[in-house]
C-alpha atoms as an extended CHARMM CRD file, in Angstrom:
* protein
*
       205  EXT
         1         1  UNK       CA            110.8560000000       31.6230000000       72.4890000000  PROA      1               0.0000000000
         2         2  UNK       CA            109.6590000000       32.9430000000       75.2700000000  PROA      2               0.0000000000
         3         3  UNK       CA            110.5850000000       36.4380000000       76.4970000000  PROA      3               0.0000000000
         4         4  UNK       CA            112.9700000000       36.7600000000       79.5200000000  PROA      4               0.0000000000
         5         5  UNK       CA            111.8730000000       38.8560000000       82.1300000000  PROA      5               0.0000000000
         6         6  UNK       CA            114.5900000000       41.0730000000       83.4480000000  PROA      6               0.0000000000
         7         7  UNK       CA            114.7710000000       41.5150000000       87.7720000000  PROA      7               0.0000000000
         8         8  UNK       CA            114.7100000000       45.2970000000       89.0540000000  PROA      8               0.0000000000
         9         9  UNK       CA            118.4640000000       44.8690000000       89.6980000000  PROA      9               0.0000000000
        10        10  UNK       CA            119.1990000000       44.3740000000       86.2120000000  PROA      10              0.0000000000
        11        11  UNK       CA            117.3680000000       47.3640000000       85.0440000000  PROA      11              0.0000000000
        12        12  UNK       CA            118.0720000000       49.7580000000       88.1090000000  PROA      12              0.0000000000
        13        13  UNK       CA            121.6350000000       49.2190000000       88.1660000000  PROA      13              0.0000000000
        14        14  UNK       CA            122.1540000000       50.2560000000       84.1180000000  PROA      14              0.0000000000
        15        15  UNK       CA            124.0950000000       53.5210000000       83.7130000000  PROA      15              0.0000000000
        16        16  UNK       CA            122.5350000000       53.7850000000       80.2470000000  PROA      16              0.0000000000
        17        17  UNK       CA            118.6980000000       53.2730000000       81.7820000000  PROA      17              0.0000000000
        18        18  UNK       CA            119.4660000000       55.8980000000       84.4150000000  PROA      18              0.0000000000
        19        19  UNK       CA            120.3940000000       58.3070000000       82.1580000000  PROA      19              0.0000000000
        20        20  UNK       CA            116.9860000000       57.9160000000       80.4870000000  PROA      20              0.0000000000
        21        21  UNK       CA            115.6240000000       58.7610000000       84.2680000000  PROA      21              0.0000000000
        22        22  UNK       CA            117.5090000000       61.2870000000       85.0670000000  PROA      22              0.0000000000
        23        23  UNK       CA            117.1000000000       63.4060000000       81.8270000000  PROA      23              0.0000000000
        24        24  UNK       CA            113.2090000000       62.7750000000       81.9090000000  PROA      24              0.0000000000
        25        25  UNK       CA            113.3170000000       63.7810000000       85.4320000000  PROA      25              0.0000000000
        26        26  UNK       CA            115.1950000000       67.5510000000       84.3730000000  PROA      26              0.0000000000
        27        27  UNK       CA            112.6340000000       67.4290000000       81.7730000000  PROA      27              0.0000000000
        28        28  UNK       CA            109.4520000000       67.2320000000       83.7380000000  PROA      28              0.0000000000
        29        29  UNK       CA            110.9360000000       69.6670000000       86.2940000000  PROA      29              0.0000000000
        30        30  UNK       CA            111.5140000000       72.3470000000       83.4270000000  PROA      30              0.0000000000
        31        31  UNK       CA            107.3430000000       71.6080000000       82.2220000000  PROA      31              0.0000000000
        32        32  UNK       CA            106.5710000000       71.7440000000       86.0150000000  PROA      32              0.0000000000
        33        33  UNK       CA            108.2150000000       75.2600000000       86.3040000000  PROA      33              0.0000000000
        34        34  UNK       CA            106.3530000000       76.3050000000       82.8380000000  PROA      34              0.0000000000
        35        35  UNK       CA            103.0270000000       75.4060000000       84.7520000000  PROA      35              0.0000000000
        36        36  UNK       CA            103.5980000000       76.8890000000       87.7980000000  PROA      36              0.0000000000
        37        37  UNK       CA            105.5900000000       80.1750000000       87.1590000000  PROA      37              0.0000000000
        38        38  UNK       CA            104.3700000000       81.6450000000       83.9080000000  PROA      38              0.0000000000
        39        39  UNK       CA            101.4620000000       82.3150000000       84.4140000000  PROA      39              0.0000000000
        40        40  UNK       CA            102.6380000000       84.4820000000       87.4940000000  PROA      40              0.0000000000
        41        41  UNK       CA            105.0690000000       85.7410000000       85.0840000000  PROA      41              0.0000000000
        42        42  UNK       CA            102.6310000000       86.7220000000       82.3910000000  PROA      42              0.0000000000
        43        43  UNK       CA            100.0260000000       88.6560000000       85.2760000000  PROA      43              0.0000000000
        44        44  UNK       CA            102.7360000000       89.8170000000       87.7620000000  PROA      44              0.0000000000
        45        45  UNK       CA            105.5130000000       91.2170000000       85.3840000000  PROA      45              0.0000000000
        46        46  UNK       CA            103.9700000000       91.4940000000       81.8400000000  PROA      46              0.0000000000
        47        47  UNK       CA            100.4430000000       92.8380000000       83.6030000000  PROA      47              0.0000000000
        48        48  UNK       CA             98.4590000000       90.0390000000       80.6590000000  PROA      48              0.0000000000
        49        49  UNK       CA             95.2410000000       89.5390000000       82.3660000000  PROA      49              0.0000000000
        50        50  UNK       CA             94.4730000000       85.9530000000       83.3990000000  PROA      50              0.0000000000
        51        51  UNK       CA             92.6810000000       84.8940000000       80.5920000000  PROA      51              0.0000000000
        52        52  UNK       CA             95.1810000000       85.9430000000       78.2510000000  PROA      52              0.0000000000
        53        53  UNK       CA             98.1490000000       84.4210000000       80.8080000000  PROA      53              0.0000000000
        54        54  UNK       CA             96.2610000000       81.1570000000       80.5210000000  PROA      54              0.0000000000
        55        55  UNK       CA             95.9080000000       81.1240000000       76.5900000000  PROA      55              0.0000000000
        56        56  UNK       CA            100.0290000000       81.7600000000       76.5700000000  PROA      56              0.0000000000
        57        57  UNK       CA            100.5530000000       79.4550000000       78.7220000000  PROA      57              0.0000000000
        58        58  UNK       CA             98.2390000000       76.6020000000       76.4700000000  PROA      58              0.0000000000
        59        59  UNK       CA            100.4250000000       77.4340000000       73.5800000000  PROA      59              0.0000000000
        60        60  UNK       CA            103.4070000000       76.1420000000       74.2870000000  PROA      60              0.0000000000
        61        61  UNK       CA            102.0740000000       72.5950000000       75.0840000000  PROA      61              0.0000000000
        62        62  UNK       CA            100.1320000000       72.6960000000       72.2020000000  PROA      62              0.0000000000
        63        63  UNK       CA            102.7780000000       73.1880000000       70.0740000000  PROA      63              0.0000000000
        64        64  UNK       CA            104.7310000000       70.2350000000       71.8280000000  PROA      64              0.0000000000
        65        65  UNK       CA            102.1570000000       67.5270000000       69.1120000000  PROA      65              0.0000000000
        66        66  UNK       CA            103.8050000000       68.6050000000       65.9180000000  PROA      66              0.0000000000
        67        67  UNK       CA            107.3300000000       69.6370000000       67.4520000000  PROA      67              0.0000000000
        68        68  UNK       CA            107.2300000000       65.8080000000       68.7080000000  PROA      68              0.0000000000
        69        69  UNK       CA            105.7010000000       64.6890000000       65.5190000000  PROA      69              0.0000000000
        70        70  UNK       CA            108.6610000000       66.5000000000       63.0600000000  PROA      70              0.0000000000
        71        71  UNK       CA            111.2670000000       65.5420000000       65.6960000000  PROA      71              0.0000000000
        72        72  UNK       CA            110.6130000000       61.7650000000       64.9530000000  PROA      72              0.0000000000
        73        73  UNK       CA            110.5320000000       61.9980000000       61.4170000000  PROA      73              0.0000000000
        74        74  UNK       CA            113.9180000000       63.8630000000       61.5200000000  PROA      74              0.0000000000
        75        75  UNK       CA            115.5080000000       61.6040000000       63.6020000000  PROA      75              0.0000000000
        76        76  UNK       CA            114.3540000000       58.4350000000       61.6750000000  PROA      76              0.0000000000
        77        77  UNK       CA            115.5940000000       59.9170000000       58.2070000000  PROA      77              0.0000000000
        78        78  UNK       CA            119.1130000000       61.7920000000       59.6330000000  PROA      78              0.0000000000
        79        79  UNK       CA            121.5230000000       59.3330000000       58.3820000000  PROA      79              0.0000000000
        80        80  UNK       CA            124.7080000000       60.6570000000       58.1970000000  PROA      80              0.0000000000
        81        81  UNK       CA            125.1600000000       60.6740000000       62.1290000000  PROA      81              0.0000000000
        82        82  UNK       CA            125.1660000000       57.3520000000       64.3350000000  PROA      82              0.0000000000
        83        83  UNK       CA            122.2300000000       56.4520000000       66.5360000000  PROA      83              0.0000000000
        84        84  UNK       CA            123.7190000000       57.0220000000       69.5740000000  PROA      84              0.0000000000
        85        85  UNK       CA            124.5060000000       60.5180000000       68.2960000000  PROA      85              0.0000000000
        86        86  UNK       CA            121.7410000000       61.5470000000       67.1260000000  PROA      86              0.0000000000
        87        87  UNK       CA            120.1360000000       60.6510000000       70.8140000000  PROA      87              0.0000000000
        88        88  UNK       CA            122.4790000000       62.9350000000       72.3230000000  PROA      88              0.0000000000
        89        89  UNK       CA            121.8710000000       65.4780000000       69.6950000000  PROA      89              0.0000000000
        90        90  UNK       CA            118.2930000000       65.9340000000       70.3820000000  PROA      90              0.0000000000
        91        91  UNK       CA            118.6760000000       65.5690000000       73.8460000000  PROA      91              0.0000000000
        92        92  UNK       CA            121.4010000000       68.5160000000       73.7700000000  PROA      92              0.0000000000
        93        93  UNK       CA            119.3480000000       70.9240000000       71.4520000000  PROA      93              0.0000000000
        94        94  UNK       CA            116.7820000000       70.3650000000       73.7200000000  PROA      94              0.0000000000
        95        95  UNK       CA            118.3650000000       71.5800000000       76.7120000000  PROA      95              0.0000000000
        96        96  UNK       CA            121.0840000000       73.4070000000       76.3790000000  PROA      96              0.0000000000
        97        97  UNK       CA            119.5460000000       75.6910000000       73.7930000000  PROA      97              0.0000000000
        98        98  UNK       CA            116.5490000000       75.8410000000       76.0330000000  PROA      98              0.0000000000
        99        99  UNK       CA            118.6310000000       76.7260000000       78.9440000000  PROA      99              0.0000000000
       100       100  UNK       CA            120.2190000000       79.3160000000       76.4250000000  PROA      100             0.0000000000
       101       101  UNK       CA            116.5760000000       81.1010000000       76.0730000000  PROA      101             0.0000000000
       102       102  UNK       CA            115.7890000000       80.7060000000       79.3680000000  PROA      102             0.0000000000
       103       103  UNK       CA            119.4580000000       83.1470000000       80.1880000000  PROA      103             0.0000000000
       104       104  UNK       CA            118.1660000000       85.5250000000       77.8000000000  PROA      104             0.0000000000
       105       105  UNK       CA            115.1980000000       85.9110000000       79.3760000000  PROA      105             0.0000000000
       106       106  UNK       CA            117.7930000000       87.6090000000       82.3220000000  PROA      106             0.0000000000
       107       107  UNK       CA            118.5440000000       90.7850000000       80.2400000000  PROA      107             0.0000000000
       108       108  UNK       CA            114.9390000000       91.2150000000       78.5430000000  PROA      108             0.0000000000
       109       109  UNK       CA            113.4770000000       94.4070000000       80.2260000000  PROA      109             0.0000000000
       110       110  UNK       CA            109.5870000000       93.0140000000       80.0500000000  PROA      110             0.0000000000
       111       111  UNK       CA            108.5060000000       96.6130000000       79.8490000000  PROA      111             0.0000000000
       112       112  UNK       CA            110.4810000000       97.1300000000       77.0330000000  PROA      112             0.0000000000
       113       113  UNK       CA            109.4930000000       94.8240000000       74.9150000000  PROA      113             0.0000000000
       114       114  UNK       CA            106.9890000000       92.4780000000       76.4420000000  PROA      114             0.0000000000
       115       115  UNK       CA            106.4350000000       90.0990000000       73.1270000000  PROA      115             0.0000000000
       116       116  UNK       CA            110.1760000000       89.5420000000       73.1720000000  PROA      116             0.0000000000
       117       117  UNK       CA            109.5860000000       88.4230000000       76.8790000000  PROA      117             0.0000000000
       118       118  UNK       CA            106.4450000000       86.3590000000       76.1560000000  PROA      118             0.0000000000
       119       119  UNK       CA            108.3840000000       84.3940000000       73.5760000000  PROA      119             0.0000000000
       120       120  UNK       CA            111.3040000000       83.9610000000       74.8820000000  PROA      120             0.0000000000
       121       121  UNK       CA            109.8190000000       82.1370000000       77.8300000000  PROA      121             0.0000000000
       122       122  UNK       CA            107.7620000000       80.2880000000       75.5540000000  PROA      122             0.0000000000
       123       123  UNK       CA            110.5510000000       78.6310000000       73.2720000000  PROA      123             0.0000000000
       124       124  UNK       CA            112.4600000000       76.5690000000       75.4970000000  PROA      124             0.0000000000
       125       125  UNK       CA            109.1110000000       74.5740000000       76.2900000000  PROA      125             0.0000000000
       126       126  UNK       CA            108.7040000000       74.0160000000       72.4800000000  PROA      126             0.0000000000
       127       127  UNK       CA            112.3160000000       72.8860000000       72.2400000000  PROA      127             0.0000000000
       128       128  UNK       CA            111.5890000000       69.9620000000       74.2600000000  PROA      128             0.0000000000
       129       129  UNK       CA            109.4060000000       68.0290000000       72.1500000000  PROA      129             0.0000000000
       130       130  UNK       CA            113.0910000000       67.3560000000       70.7470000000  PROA      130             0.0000000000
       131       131  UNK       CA            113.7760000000       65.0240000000       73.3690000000  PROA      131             0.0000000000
       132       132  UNK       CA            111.3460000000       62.5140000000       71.6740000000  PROA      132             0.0000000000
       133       133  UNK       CA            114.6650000000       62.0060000000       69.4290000000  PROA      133             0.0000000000
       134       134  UNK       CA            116.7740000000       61.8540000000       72.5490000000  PROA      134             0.0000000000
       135       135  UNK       CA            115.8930000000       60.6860000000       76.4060000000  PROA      135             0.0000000000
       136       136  UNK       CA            112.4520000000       58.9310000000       74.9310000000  PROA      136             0.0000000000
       137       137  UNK       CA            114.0450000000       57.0470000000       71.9990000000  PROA      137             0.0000000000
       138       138  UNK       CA            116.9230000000       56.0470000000       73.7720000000  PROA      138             0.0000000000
       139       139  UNK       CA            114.1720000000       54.1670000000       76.5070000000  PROA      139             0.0000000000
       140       140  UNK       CA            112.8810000000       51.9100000000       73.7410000000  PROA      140             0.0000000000
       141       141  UNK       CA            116.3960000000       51.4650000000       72.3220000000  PROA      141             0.0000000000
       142       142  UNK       CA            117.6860000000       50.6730000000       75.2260000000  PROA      142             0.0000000000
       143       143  UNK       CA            115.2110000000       48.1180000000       76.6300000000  PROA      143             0.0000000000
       144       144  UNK       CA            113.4060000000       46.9700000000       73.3290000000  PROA      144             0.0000000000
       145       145  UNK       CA            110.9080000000       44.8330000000       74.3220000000  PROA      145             0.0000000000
       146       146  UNK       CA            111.0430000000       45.7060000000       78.1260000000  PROA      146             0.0000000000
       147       147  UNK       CA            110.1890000000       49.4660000000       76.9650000000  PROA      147             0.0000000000
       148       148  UNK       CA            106.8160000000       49.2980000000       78.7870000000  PROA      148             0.0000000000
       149       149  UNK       CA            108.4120000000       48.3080000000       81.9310000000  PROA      149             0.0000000000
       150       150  UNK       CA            110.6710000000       51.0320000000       81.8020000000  PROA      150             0.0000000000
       151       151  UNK       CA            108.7110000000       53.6310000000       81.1260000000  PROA      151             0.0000000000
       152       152  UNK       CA            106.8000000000       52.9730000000       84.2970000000  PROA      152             0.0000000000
       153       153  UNK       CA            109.7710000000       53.0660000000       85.9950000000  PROA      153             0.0000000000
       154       154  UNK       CA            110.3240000000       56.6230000000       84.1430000000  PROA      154             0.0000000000
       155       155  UNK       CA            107.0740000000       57.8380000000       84.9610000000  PROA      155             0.0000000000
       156       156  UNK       CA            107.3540000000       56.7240000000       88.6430000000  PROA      156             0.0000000000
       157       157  UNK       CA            110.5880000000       59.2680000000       88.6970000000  PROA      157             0.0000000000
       158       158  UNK       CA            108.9720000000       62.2070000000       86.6680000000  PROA      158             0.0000000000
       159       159  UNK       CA            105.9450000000       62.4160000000       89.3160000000  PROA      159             0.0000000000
       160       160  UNK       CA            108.9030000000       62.2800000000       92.3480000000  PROA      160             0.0000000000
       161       161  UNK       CA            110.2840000000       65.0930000000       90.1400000000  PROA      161             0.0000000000
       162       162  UNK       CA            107.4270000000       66.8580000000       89.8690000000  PROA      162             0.0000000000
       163       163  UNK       CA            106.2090000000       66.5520000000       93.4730000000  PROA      163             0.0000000000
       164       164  UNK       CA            109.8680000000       67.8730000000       94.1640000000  PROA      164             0.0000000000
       165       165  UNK       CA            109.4690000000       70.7650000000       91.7380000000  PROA      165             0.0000000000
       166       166  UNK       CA            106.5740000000       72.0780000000       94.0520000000  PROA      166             0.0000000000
       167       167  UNK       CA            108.9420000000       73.0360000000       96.5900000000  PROA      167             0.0000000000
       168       168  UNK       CA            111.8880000000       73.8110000000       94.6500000000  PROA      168             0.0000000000
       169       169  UNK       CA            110.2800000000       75.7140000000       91.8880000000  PROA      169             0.0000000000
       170       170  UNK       CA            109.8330000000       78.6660000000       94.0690000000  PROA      170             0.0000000000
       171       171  UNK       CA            113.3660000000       78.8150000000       95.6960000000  PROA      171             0.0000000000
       172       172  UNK       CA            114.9150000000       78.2600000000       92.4950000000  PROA      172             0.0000000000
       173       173  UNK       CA            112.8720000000       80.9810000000       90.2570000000  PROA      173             0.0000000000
       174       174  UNK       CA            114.5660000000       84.2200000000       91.4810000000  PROA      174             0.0000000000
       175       175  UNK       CA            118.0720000000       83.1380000000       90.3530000000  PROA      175             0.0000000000
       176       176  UNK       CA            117.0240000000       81.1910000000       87.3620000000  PROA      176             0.0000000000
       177       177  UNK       CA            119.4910000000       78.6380000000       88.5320000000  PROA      177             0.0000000000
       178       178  UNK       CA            116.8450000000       75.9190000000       87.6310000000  PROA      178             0.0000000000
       179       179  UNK       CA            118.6420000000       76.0840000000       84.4530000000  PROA      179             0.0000000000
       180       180  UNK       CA            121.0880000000       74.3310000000       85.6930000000  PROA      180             0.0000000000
       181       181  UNK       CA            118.9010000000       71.1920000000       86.2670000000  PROA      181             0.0000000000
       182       182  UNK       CA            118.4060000000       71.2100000000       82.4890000000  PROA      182             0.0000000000
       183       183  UNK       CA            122.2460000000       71.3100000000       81.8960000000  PROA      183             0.0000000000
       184       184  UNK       CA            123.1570000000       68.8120000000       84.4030000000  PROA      184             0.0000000000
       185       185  UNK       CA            120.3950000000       65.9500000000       83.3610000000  PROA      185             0.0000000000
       186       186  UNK       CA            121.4670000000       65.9830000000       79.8450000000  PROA      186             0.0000000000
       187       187  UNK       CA            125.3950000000       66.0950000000       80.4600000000  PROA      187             0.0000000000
       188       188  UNK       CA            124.6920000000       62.6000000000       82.6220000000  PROA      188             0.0000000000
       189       189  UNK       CA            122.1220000000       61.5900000000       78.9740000000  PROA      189             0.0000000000
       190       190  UNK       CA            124.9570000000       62.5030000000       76.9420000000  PROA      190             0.0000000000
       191       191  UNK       CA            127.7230000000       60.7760000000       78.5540000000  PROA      191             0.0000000000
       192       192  UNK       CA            125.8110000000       57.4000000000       80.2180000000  PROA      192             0.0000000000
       193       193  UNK       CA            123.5790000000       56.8920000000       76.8350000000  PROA      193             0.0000000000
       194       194  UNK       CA            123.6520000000       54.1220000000       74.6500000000  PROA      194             0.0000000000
       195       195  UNK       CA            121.9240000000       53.2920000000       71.2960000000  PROA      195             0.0000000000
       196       196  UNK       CA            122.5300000000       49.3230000000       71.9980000000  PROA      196             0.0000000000
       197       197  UNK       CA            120.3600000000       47.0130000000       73.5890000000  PROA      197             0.0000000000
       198       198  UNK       CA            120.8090000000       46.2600000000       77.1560000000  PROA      198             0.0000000000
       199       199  UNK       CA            122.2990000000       42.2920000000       77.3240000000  PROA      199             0.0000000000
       200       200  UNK       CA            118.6190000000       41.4610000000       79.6290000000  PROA      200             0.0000000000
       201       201  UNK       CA            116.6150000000       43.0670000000       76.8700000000  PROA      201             0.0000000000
       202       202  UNK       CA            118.1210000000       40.5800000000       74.3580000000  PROA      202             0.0000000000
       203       203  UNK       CA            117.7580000000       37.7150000000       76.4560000000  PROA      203             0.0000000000
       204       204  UNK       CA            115.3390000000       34.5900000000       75.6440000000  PROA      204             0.0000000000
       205       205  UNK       CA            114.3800000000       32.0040000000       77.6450000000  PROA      205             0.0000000000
């Protein structure tokens, strides 16, 4: 059999494949806002001199390989919860626990206790390697086959995001009310997602 080859309609107008883009796309604009504001946030309000603000700044993203690598494992071997469930339980750890760090962060006094500062900022980066279990899986779930095709599509929409997050970033920093791009992406995951095969990823021709 030969493999069908789904239009842009079919895949653009899923509810289940758009909330794959849309929670990639909070995603990227929370690693954007890592890359571009704390470093200023390690030199300007913990006084870290640039090398140092650079190292921290590594860390996180370093950490991201094994955090990804244990988060698939995990997901793979959790049995007693359905697969749709566990998607949206990754996908929910990942961001509204991260948004629950990033809060914190509000009522740290940095010159009180600037390692309490330095990690809490830190954390919610970490946490997202658990949306491998959640947005990521859900792509290949979703799409089987077609996976590659949509994760162009994804990638298309994280760049827009992170072009985006260039302007925003800056506006949205003095509030924190980014956070609320975290929340919002993953309530649209957790309510559009599915576990099952789209009907033009089972298709044969």
């Amino acid at each position: 059999d030969y493999l069908f080859q789904p239009s842009f309609r079919d895949v653009l107008t899923s509810k289940a494949v758009w909330a794959v883009f849309i929670a990639a796309m909070g995603v990227y604009f929370v690693l954007q806002f890592g890359g571009v504001f704390s470093p200023q946030y390690y030199t300007s309000v913990l006084g870290y001199s640039p090398s140092i603000a650079g190292t921290l700044t590594i860390i996180p993203m370093i950490a991201l390989l094994p955090a990804r690598l244990l988060t698939g494992i995990v997901s793979d071997r959790l049995s007693v919860l359905s697969e749709v469930a566990k998607l949206r339980l990754f996908n929910s750890l990942a961001s509204f626990i991260g948004a629950a760090f990033f809060a914190i962060v509000l009522f740290v006094r940095p010159s009180a206790n600037d390692a309490a500062a330095t990690a809490l900022i830190m954390i919610p980066f970490v946490l997202l390697a658990l949306t491998s279990g959640g947005f990521q899986k859900a792509a290949v779930l979703i799409s089987r086959e077609h996976a590659p095709f949509v994760f162009s599509v994804m990638h298309i929409f994280n760049m827009i995001s992170l072009l985006a997050a260039t302007f925003l970033i800056p506006l949205l920093t003095p509030d924190n009310t980014f956070i609320i791009v975290l929340i919002i992406s993953n309530v649209f995951f957790t309510i559009f997602v599915k576990a099952e095969p789209e009907e033009w990823a089972m298709q044969k021709v």
